[in-house]
mmCIF file of C-alpha atoms and ligand atoms in Angstrom:
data_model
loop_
_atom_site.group_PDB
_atom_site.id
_atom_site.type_symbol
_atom_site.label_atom_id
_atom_site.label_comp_id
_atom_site.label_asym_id
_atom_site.label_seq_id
_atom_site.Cartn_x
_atom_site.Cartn_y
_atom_site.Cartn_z
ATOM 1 C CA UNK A 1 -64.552 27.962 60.230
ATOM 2 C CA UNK A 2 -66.451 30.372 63.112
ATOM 3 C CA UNK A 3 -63.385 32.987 62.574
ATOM 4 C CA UNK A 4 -65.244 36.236 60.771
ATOM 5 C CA UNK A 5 -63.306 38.063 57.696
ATOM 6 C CA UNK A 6 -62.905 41.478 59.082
ATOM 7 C CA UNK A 7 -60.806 42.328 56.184
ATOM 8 C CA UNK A 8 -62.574 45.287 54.353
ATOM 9 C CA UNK A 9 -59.888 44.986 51.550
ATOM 10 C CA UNK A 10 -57.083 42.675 50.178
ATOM 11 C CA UNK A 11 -54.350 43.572 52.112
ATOM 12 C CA UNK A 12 -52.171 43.518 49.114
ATOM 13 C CA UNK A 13 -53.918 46.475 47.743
ATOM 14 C CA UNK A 14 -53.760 48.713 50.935
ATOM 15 C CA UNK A 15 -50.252 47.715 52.059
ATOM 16 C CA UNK A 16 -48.745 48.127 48.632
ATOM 17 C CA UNK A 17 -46.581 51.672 48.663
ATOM 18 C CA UNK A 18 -48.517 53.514 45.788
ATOM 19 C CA UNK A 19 -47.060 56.647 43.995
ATOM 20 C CA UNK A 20 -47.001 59.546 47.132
ATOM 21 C CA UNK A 21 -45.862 56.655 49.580
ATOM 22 C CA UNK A 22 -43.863 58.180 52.332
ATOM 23 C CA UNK A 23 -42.108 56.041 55.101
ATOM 24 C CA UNK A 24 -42.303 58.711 57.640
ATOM 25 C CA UNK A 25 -45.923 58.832 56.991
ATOM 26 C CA UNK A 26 -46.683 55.280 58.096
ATOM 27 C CA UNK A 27 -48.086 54.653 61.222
ATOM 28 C CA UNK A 28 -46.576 51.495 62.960
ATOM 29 C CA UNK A 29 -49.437 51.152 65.227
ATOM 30 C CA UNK A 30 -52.352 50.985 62.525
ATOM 31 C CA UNK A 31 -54.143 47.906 61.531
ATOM 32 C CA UNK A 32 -54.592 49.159 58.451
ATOM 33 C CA UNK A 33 -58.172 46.901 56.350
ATOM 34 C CA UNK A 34 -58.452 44.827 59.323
ATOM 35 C CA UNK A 35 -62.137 46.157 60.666
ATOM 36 C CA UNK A 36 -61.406 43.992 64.080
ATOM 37 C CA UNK A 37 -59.791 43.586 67.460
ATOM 38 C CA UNK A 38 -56.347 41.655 68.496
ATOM 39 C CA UNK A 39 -58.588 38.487 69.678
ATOM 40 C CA UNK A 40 -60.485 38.665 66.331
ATOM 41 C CA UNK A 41 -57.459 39.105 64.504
ATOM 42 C CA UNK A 42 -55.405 36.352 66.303
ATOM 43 C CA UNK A 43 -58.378 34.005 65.867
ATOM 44 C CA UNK A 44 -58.799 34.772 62.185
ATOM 45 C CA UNK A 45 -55.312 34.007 61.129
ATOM 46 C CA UNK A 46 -55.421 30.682 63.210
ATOM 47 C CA UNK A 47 -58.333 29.636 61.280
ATOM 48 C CA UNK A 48 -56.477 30.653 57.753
ATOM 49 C CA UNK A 49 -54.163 27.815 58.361
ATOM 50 C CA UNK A 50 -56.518 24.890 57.686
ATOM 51 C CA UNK A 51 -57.188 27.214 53.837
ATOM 52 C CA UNK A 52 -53.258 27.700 54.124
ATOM 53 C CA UNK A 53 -51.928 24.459 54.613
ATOM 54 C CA UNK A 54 -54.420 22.918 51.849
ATOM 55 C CA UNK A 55 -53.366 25.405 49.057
ATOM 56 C CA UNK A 56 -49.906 24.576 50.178
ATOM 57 C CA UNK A 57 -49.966 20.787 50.139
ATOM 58 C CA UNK A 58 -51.281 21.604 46.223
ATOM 59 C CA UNK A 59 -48.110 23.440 45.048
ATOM 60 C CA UNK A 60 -46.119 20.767 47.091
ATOM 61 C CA UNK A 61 -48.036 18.265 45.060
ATOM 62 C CA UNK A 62 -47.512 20.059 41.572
ATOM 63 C CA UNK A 63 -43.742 20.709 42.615
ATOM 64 C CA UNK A 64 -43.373 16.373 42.190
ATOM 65 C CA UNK A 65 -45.022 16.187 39.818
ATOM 66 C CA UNK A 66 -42.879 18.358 38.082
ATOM 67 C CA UNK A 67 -44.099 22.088 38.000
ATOM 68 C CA UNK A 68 -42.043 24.705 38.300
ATOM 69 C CA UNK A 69 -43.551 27.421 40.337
ATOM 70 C CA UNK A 70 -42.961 28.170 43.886
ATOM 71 C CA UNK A 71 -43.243 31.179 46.276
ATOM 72 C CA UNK A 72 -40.644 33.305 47.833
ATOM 73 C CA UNK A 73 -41.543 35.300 51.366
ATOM 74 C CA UNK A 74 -39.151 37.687 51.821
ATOM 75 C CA UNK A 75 -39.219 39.503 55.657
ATOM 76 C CA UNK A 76 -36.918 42.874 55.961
ATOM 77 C CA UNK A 77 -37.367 45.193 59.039
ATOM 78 C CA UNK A 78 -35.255 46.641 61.805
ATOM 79 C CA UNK A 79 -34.210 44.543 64.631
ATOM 80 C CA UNK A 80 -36.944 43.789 66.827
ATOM 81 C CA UNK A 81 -39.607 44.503 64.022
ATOM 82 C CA UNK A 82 -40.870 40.761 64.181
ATOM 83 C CA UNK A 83 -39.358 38.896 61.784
ATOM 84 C CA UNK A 84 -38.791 36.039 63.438
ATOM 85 C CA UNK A 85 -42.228 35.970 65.306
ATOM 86 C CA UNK A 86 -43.692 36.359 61.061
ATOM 87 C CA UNK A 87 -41.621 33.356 60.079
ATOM 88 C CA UNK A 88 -42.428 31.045 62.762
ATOM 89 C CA UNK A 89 -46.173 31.995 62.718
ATOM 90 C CA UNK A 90 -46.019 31.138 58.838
ATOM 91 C CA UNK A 91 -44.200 28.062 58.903
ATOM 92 C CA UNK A 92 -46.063 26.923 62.128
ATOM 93 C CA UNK A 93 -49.274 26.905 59.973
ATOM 94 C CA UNK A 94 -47.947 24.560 57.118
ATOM 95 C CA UNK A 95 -46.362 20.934 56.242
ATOM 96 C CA UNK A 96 -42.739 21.913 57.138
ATOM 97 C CA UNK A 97 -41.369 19.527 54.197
ATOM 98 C CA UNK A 98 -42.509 22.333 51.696
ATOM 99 C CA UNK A 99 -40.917 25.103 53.153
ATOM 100 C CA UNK A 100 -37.395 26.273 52.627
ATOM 101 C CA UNK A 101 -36.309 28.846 55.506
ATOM 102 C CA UNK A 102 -32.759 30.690 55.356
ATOM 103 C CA UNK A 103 -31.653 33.482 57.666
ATOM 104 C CA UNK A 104 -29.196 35.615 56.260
ATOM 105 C CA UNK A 105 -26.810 37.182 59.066
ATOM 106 C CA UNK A 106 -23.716 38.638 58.363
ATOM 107 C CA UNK A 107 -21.829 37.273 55.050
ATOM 108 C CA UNK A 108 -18.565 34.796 55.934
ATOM 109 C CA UNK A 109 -15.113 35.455 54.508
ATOM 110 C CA UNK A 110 -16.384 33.047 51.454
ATOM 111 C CA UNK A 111 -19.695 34.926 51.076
ATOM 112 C CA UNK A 112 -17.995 38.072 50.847
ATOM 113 C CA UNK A 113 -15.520 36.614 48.019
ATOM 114 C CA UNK A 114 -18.658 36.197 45.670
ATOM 115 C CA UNK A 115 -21.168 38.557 44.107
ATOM 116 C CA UNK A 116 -23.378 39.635 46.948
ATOM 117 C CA UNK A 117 -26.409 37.742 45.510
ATOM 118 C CA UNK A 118 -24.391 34.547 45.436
ATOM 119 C CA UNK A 119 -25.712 33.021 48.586
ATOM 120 C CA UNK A 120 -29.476 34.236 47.497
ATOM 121 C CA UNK A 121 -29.292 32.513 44.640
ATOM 122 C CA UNK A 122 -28.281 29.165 46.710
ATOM 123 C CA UNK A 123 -31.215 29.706 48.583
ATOM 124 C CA UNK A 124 -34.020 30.122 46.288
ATOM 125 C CA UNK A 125 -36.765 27.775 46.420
ATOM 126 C CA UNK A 126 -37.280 25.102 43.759
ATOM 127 C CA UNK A 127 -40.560 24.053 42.327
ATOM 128 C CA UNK A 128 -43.369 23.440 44.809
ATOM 129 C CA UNK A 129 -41.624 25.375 47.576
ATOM 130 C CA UNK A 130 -42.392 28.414 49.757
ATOM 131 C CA UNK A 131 -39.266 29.681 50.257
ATOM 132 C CA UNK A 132 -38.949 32.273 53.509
ATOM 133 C CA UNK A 133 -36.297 34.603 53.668
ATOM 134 C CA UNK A 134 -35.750 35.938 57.572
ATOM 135 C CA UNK A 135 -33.525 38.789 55.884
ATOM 136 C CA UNK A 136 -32.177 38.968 51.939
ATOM 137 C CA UNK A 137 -30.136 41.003 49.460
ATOM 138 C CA UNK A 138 -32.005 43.908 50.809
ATOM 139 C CA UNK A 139 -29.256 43.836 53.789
ATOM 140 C CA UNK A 140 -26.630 44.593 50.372
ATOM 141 C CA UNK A 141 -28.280 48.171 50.245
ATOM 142 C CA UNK A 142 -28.876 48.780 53.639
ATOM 143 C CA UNK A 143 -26.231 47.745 56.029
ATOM 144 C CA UNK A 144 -23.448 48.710 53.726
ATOM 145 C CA UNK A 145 -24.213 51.583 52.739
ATOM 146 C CA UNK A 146 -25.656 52.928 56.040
ATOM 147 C CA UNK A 147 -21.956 52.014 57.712
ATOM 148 C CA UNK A 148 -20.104 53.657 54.966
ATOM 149 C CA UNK A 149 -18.781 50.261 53.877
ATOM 150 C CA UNK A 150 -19.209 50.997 50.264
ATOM 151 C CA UNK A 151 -18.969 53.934 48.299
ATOM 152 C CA UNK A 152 -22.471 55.191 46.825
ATOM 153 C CA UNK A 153 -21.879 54.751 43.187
ATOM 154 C CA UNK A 154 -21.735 51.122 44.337
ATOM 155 C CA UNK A 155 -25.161 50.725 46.244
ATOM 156 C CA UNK A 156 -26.799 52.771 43.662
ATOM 157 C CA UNK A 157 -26.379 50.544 41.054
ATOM 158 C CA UNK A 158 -27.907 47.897 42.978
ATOM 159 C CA UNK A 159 -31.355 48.740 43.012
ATOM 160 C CA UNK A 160 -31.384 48.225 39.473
ATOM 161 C CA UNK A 161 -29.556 45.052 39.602
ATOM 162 C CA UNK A 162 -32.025 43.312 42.055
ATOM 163 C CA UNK A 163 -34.899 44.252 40.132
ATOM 164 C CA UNK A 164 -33.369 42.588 37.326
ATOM 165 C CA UNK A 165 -32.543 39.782 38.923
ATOM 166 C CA UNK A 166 -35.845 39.358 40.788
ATOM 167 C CA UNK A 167 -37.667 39.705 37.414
ATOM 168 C CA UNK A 168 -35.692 36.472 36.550
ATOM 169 C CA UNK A 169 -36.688 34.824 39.646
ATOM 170 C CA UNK A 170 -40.143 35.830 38.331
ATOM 171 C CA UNK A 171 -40.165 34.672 35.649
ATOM 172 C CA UNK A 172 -38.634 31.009 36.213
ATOM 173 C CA UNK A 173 -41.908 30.788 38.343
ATOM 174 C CA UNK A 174 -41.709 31.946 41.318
ATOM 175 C CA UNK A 175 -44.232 34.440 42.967
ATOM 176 C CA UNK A 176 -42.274 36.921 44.991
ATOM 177 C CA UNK A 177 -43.690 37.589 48.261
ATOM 178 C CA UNK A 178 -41.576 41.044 50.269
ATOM 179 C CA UNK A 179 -43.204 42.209 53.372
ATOM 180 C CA UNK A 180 -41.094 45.010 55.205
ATOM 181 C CA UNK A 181 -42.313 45.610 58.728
ATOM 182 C CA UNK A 182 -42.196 48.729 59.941
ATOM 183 C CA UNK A 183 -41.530 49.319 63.616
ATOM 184 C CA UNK A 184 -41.697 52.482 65.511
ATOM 185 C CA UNK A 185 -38.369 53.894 67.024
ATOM 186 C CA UNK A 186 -40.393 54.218 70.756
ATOM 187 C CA UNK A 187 -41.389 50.535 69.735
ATOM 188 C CA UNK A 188 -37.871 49.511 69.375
ATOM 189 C CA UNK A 189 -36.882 50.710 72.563
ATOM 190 C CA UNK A 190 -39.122 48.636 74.422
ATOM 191 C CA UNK A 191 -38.206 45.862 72.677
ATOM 192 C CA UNK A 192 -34.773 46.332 73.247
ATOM 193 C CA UNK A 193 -34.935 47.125 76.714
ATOM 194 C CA UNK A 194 -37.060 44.170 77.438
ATOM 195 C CA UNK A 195 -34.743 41.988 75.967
ATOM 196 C CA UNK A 196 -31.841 43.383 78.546
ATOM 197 C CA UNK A 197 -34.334 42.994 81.168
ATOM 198 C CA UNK A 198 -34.710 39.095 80.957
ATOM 199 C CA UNK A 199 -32.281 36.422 80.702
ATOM 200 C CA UNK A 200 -34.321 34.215 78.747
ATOM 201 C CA UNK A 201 -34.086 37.040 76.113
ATOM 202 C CA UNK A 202 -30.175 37.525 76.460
ATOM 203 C CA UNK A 203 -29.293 35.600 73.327
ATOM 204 C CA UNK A 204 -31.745 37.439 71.101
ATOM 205 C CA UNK A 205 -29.628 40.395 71.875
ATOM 206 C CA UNK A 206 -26.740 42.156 70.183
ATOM 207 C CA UNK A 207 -25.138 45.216 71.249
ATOM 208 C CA UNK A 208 -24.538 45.788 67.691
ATOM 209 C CA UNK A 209 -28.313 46.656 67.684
ATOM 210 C CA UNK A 210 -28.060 49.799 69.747
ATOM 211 C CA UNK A 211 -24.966 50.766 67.185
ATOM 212 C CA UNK A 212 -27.795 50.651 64.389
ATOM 213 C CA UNK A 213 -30.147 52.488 67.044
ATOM 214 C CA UNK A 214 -28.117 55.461 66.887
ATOM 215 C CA UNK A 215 -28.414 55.488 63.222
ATOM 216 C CA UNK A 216 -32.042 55.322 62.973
ATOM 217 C CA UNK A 217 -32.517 58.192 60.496
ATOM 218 C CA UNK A 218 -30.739 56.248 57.946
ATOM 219 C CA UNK A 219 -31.829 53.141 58.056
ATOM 220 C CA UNK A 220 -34.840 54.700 57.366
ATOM 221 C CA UNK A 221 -33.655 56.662 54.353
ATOM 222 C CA UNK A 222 -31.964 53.279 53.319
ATOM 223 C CA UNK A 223 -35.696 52.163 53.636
ATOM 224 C CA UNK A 224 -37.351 54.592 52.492
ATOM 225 C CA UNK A 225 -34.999 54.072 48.994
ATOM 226 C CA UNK A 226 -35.400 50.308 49.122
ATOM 227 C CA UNK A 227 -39.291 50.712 48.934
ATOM 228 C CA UNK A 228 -39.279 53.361 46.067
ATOM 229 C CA UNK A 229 -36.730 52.045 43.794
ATOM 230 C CA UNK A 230 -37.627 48.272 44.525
ATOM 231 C CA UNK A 231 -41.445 48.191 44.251
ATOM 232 C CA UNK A 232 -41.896 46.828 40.964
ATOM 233 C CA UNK A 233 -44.805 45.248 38.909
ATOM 234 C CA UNK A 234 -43.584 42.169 39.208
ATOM 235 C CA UNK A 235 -42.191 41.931 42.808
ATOM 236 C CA UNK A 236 -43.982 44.942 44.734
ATOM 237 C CA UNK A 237 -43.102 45.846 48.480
ATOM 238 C CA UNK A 238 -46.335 45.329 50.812
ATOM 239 C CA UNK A 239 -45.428 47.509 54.255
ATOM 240 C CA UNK A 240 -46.368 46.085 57.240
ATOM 241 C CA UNK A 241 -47.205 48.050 60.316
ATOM 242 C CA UNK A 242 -46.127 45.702 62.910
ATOM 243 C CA UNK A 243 -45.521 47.546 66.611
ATOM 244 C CA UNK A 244 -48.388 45.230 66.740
ATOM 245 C CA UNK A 245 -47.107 41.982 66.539
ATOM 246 C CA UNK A 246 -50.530 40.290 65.885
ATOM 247 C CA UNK A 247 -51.526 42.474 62.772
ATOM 248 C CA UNK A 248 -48.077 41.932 60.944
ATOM 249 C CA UNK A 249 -48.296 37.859 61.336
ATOM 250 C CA UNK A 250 -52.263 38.340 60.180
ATOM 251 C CA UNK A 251 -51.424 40.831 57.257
ATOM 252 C CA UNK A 252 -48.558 38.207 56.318
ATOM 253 C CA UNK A 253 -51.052 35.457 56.832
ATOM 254 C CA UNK A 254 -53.361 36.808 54.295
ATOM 255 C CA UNK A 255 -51.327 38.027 51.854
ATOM 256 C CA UNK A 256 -49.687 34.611 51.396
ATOM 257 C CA UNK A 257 -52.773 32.245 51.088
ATOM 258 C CA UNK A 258 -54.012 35.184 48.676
ATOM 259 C CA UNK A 259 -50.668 34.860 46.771
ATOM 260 C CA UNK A 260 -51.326 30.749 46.791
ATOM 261 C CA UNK A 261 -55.028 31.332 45.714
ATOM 262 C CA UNK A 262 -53.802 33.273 42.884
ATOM 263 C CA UNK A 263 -51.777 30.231 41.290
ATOM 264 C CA UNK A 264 -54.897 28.680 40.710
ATOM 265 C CA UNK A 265 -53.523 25.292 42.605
ATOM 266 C CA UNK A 266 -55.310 22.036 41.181
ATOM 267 C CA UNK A 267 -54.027 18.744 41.678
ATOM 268 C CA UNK A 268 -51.831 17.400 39.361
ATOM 269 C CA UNK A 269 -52.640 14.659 37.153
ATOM 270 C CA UNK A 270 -51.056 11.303 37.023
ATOM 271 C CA UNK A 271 -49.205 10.054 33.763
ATOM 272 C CA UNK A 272 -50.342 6.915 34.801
ATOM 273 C CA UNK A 273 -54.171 5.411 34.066
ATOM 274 C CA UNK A 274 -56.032 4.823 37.377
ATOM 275 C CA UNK A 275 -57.992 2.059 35.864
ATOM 276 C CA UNK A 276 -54.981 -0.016 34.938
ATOM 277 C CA UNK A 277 -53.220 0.728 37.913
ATOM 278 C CA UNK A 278 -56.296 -0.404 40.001
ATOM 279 C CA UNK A 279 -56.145 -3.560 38.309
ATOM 280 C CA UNK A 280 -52.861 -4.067 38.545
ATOM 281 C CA UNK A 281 -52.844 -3.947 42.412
ATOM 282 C CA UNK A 282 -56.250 -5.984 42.905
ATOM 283 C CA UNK A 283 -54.263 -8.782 41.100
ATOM 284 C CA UNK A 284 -51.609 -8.635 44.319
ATOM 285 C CA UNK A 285 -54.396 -8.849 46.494
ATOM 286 C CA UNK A 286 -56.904 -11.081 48.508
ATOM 287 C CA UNK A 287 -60.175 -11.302 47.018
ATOM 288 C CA UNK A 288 -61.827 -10.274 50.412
ATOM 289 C CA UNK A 289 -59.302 -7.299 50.703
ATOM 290 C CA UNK A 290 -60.422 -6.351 47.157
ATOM 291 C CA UNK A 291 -64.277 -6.083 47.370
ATOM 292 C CA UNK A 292 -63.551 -4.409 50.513
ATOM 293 C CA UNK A 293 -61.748 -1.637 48.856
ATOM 294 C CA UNK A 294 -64.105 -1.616 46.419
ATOM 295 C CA UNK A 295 -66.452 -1.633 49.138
ATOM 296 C CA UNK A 296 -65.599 1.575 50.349
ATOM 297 C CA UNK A 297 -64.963 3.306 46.754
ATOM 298 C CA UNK A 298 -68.150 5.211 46.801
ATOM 299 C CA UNK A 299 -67.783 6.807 50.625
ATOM 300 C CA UNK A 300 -64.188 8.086 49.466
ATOM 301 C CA UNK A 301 -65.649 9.537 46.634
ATOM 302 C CA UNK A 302 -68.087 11.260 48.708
ATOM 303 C CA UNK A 303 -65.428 12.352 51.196
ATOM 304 C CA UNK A 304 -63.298 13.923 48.547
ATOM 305 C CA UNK A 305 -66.158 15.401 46.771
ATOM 306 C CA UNK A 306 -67.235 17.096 50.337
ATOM 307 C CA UNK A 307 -63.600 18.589 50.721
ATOM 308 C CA UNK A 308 -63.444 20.271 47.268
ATOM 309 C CA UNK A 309 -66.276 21.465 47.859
ATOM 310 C CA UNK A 310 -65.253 23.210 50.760
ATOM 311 C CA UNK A 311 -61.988 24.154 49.421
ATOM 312 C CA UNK A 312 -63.509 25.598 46.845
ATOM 313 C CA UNK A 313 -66.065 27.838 49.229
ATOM 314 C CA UNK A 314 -62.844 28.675 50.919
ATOM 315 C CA UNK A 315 -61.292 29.970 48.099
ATOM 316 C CA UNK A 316 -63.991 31.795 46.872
ATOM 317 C CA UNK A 317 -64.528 33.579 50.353
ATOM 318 C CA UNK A 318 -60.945 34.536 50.453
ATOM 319 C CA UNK A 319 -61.473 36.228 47.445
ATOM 320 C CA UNK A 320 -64.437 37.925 48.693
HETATM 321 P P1 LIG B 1 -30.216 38.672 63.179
HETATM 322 O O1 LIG B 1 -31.212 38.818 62.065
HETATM 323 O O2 LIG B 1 -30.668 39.292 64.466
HETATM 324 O O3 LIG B 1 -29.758 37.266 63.340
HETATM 325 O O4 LIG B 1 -28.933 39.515 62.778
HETATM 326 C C1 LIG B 1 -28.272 39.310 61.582
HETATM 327 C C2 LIG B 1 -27.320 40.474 61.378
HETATM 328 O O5 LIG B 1 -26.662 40.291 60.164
HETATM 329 C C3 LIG B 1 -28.012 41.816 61.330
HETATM 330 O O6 LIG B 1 -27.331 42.753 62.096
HETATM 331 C C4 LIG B 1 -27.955 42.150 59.853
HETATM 332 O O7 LIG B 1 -27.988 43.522 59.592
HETATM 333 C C5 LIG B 1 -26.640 41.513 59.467
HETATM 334 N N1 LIG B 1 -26.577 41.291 58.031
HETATM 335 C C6 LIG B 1 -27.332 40.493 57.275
HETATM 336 N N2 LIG B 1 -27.003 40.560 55.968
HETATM 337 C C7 LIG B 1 -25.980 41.447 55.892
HETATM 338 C C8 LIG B 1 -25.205 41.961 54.821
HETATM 339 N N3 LIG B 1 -25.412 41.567 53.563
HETATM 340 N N4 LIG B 1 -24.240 42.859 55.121
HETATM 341 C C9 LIG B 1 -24.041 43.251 56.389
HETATM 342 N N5 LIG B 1 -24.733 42.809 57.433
HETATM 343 C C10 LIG B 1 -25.699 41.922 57.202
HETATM 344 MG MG1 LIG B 2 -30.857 40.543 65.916
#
């Protein structure tokens, strides 16, 4: 890996909204811990995939072999804000098998007839998953209630009501992951207009977008709310300045490999002896097919030993 760490701090611990955390204060623009340019920063979260993909092929691993926990990504932003470029940059980097992605667009007739976190909890991931969210419940206490669709006394008891149930997502083993990028209005513009402007961009747009445009303010009061009442010990908020597209997918990057570091991911071990197993299979093979497994025993050893090793040196400079 030639890619440098220009990260001065975990991200998790600068992007987290602490106690006089103001929306209107946060500057889309900044690059906030990353002590590098966009080529350094683009190069750096290319190189976390090889780290990424590893720690994810782990929980994959301990997911069949029966362990419970997973991880849960959870994008929210304004239209435009990226989430879509955050997802695909993600997934791009590991075994798509292991990830579970679900977009969540306006509810149908039969989503509507349930509890609003009915279709979230048909989405969650299942042991050795990441699940990715490309929008969540947090569209419950933000479209809604910025359209006048439900009364207050309604969306205010929801805050409460997702923490509770994201505390049981929690704690059935699942690391919650919720990265809200935060776009500039002047950013959105120019996204929006280039959009119009090409073709090839037609079907990303939806008139309905400008509608939401015009309400700007509150969205970002609905925001602003979301991040306050919904940061909690157990599933914090990390806010994402992302006019620049590069530093949100690199802040996401590193947040979820540090996330996977932190389950401590070893392989699993077999319920089954390797010794009697080995034996088992020589006895369905041809002696010269045999001694040239065996052969080769001590070079795989060496191999493997060579690639924990480096995982492990990985690991630890992640955590630096
Ligand atoms: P997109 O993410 O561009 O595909 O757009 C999906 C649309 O669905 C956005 O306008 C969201 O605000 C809207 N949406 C998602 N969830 C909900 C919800 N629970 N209530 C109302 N609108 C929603
Ligand atoms: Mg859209």
């Amino acid at each position: 890996m030639t890619a440098k760490n220009r990260w001065s701090r975990h991200p998790a611990e600068i992007l987290r909204p602490g106690e006089d955390f103001s929306l209107s204060d946060v500057d889309a623009r900044a690059t906030p811990g990353w002590q590098g340019d966009k080529r350094q920063g683009k190069e750096f979260a290319r190189a976390r995939g090889a780290l990424l993909s590893e720690l994810q092929e782990r929980l994959f691993a301990q997911g069949r072999a029966g362990g419970k926990r997973s991880v849960l990504l959870v994008v929210q932003g304004m239209d435009t804000s990226g989430k879509g470029g955050v997802v695909r940059h993600v997934i791009g980097m590991v075994d798509p098998q292991g990830v579970v992605l679900r977009a969540f667009g306006r509810p149908t007739d039969e989503e509507l007839s349930h509890h609003y976190l009915w279709r979230v909890r048909k989405a969650l991931p299942t042991g050795g998953q990441i699940g990715v969210f490309d929008r969540s419940h947090y569209e419950d206490v933000l479209v809604p209630r910025v359209q006048g669709l439900i009364e207050p006394d309604v969306w205010e008891k929801r805050y409460a009501e997702i923490n509770r149930f994201e505390r049981e997502v929690v704690e059935s083993g699942t690391t919650l992951l919720k990265v809200g990028l935060v776009i500039s209005r002047r950013e959105q513009g120019l996204r929006l207009a280039e959009r119009l402007q090409r073709f090839d961009k037609h079907w990303k747009f939806d008139p309905a977008d400008v509608d939401a445009r015009t309400r700007w303010d509150d969205y970002q009061q609905a925001y602003a709310d979301v991040f306050a009442r919904t940061s909690t010990d157990v599933a914090p908020w990390y806010v994402v300045p992302a006019d620049r597209k590069w530093y949100a997918r690199l802040a996401v990057t590193e947040l979820l490999t540090r996330a996977l570091i932190d389950l401590d991911l070893s392989w699993p071990k077999p319920r089954w002896k390797v010794e009697t197993q080995q034996r088992r299979l020589a006895e369905t093979m041809e002696p010269d097919a045999v001694a040239e497994a065996r052969a080769s025993e001590k070079a795989v050893r060496k191999k493997l030993e060579q690639d924990e090793r480096a995982f492990a040196a990985a690991v630890a400079e992640a955590r630096h």
